[in-house]
Coordinates of C-alpha atoms in Angstrom, one line a residue:
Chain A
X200 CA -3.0 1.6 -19.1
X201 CA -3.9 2.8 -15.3
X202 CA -1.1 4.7 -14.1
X203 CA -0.5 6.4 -10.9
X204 CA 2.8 8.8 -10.8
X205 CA 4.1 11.1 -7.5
X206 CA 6.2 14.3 -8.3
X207 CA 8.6 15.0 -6.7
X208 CA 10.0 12.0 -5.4
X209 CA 11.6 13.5 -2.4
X210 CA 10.8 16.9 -0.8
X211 CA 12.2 19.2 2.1
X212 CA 10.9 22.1 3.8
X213 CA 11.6 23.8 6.9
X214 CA 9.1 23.6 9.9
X215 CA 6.1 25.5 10.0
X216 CA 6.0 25.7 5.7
X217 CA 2.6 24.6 4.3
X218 CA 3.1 22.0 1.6
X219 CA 1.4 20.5 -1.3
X220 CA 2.1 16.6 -2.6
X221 CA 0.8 16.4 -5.8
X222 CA -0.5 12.6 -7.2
X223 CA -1.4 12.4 -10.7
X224 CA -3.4 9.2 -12.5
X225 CA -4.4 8.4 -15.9
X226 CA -7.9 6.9 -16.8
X227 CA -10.1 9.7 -14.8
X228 CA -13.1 7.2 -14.3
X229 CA -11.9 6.3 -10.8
X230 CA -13.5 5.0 -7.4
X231 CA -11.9 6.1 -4.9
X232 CA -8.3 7.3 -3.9
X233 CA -6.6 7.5 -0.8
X234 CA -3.8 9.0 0.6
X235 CA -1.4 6.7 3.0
X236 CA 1.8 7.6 5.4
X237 CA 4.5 5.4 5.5
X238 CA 7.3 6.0 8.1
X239 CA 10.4 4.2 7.9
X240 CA 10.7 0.2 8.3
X241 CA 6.8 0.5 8.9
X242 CA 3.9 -0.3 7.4
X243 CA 1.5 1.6 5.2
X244 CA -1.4 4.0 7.6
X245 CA -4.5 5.5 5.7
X246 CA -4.5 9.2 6.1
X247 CA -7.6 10.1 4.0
X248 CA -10.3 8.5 1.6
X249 CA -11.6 10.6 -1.4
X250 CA -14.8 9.3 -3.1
X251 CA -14.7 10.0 -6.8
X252 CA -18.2 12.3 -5.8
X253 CA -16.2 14.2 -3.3
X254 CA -13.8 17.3 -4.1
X255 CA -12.2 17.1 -0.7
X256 CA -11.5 15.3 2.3
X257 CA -10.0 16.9 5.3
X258 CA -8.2 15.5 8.6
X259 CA -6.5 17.7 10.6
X260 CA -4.0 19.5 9.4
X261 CA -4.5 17.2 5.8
X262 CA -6.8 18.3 3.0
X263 CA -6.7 16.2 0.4
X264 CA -8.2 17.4 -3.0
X265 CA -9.5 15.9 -5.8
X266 CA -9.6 17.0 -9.6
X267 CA -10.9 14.2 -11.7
X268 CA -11.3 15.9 -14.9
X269 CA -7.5 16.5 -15.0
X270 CA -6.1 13.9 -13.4
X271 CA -4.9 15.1 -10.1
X272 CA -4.9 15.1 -6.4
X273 CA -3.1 16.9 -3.7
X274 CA -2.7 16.7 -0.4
X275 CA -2.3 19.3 1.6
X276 CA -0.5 19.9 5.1
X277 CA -0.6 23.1 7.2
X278 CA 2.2 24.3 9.5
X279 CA 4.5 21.3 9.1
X280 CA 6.3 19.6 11.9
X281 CA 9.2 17.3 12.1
X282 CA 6.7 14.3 12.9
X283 CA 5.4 14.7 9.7
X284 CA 8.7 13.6 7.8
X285 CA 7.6 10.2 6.4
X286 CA 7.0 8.8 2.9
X287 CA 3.2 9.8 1.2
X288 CA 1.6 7.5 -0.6
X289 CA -1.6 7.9 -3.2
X290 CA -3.7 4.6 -4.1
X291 CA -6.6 4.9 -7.1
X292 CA -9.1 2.7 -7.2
X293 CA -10.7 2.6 -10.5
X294 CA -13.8 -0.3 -9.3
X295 CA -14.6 -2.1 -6.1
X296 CA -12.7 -5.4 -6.9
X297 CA -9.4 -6.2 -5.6
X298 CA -7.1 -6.4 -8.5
X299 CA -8.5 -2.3 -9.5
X300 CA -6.1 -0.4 -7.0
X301 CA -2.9 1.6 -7.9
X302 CA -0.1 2.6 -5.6
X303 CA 2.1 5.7 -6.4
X304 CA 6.0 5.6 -6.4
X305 CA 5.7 8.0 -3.0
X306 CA 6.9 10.9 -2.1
X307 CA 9.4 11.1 0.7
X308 CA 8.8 14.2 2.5
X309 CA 11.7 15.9 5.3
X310 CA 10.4 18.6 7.6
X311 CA 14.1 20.5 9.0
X312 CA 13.8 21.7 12.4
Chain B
X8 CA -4.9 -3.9 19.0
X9 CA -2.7 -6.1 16.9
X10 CA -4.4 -5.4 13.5
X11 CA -2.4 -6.8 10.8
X12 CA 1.2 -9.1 12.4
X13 CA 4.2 -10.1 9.6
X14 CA 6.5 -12.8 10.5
X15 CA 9.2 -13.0 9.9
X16 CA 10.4 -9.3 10.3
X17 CA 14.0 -10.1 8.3
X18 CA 15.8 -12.9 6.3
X19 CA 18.3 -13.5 3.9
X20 CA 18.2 -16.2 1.6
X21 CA 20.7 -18.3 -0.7
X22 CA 19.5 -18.3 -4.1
X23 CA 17.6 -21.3 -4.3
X24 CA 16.1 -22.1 -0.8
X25 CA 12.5 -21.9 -0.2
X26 CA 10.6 -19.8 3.0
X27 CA 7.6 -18.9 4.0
X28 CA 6.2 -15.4 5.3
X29 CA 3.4 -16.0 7.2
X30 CA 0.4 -12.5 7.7
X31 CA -1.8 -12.6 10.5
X32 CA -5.1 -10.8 11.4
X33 CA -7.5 -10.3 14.6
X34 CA -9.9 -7.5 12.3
X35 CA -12.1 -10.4 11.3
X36 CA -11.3 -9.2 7.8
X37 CA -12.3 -11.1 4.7
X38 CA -10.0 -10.0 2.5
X39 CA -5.8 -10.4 2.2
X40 CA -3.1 -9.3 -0.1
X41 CA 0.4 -9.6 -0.3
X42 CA 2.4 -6.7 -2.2
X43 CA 5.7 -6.1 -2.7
X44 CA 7.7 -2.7 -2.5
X45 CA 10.7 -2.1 -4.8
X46 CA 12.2 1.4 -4.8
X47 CA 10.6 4.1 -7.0
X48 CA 7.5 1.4 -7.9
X49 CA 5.0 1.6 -5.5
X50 CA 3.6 -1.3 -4.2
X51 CA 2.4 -4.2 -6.4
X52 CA 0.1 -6.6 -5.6
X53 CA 1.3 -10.4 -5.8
X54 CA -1.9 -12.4 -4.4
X55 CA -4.6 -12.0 -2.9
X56 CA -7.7 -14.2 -0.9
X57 CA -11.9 -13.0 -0.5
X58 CA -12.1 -15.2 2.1
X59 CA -10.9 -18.3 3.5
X60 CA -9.9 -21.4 1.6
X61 CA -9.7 -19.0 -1.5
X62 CA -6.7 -17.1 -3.2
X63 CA -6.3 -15.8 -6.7
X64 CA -3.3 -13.8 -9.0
X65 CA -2.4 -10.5 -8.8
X66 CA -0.1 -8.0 -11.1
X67 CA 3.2 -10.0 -10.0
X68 CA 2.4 -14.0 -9.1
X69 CA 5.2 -15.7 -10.7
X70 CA 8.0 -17.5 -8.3
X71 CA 5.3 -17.1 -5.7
X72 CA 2.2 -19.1 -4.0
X73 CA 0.2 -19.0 -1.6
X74 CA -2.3 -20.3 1.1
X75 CA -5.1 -19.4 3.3
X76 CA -6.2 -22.2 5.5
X77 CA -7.6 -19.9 8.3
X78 CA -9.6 -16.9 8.1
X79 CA -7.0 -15.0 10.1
X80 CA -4.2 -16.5 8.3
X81 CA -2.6 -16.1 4.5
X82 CA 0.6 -17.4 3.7
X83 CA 2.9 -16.3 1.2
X84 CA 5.7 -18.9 -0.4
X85 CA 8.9 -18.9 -2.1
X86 CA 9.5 -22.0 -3.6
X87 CA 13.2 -21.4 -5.0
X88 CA 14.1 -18.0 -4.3
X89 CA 15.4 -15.8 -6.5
X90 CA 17.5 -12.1 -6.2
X91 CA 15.2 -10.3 -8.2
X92 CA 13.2 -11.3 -5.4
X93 CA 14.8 -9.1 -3.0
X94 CA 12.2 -6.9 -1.9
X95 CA 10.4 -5.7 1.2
X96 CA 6.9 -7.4 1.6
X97 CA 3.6 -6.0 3.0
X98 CA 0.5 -8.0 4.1
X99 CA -2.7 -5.9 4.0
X100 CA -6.3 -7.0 4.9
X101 CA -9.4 -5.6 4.9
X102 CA -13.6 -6.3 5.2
X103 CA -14.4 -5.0 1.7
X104 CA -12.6 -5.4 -1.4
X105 CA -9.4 -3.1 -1.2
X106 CA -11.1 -0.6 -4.2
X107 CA -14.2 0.1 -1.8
X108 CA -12.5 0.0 1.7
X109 CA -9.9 1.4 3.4
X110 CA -6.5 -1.3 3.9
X111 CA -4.7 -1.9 7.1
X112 CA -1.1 -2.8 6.4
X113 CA 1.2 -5.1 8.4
X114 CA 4.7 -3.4 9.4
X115 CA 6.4 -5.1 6.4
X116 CA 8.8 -8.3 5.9
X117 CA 12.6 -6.8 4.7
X118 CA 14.0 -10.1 2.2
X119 CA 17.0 -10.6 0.8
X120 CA 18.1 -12.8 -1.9
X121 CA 21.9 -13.4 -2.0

């Protein structure tokens, strides 16, 4: 079965801390994954877009990784700030068609001033 | 830029009644899903439409149906609500299928099922 899992489910750091949110899937034949925010009482935003060809996407302060072979992705954010508190997100897509993508649980992420 | 609009926002339900959550979208996108977000789950997809006048099952259907009359529109429908239907909603279209294309997500629909 396709599984998509996020550890730790809730994370805090202090400001200015680099941090690493891990995603980790089973099946390692995927399409795509993609990395999403999600801020309270809103909606889902795409961050960042890995094709299974790529090893790395960046945006900003996000670099998002991607380690088929064992399973894994990270993401990546330099020199947090408190705007980035919000809850991360990975979705794997393992084919084109609707019905093929995975949502993680999330990770809820707290910069402290 | 609208993008993806959920209405309503909030609603609380008797066990029993039957509502309506309507999803609307200016992208000129082809394709629309409904998930629902439960705590520590992720987001599971209910239905979903590739195009107007079409709709088809996702991972979660049951207790649920729904329509897409317009291009722009797709409706989801509780027929006899139930609490284990208490959930937050999310609409999401987009022009490709979802596994090749990037989703933009409506700000969500909070229901409650007393």
């Amino acid at each position: 079965k396709q599984e998509v899992t996020q550890i730790p489910a809730a994370l805090s750091v202090p400001e200015g801390e680099n941090l690493v949110l891990n995603c980790s899937f089973t099946d390692s034949a995927i399409y795509n994954l993609q990395w999403f925010r999600q801020d309270p009482g809103k909606g889902l935003t795409s961050l960042l877009l890995i094709q299974s060809s790529q090893r790395e996407q960046t945006s900003g302060r996000l670099n998002a990784s991607l380690d088929k072979s064992s399973g894994r992705s990270t993401l990546y954010i330099a020199a947090s700030q408190p705007g980035d508190s919000a809850t991360y997100l990975c979705a794997v897509s393992w084919g084109t068609s609707y019905d093929k993508v995975i949502f993680g649980p999330g990770t809820s992420l707290s910069v402290i001033p | 830029n609208a993008g993806v609009t959920q209405t309503p926002k909030f609603r609380v339900l008797k066990t029993g009644q039957s509502m309506t959550l309507l999803c609307a979208q200016d992208m000129n996108h082809e394709y629309m899903y409904w998930y629902r977000q439960d705590p520590g789950m992720g987001l599971r997809l209910i239905h979903y439409s590739v195009g107007e006048g079409t709709t088809a099952k996702g991972e979660v259907p049951d207790g649920y149906n729904v329509s897409r009359l317009k291009k722009q529109n797709f409706l989801l429908g509780l027929e006899s609500a139930a609490p284990s239907q208490t959930s937050v909603y999310f609409c999401a279209s987009s022009l490709r299928p979802a596994g090749a294309n990037v989703l933009t997500f409506g700000a969500g629909s909070r229901l409650t099922v007393l």
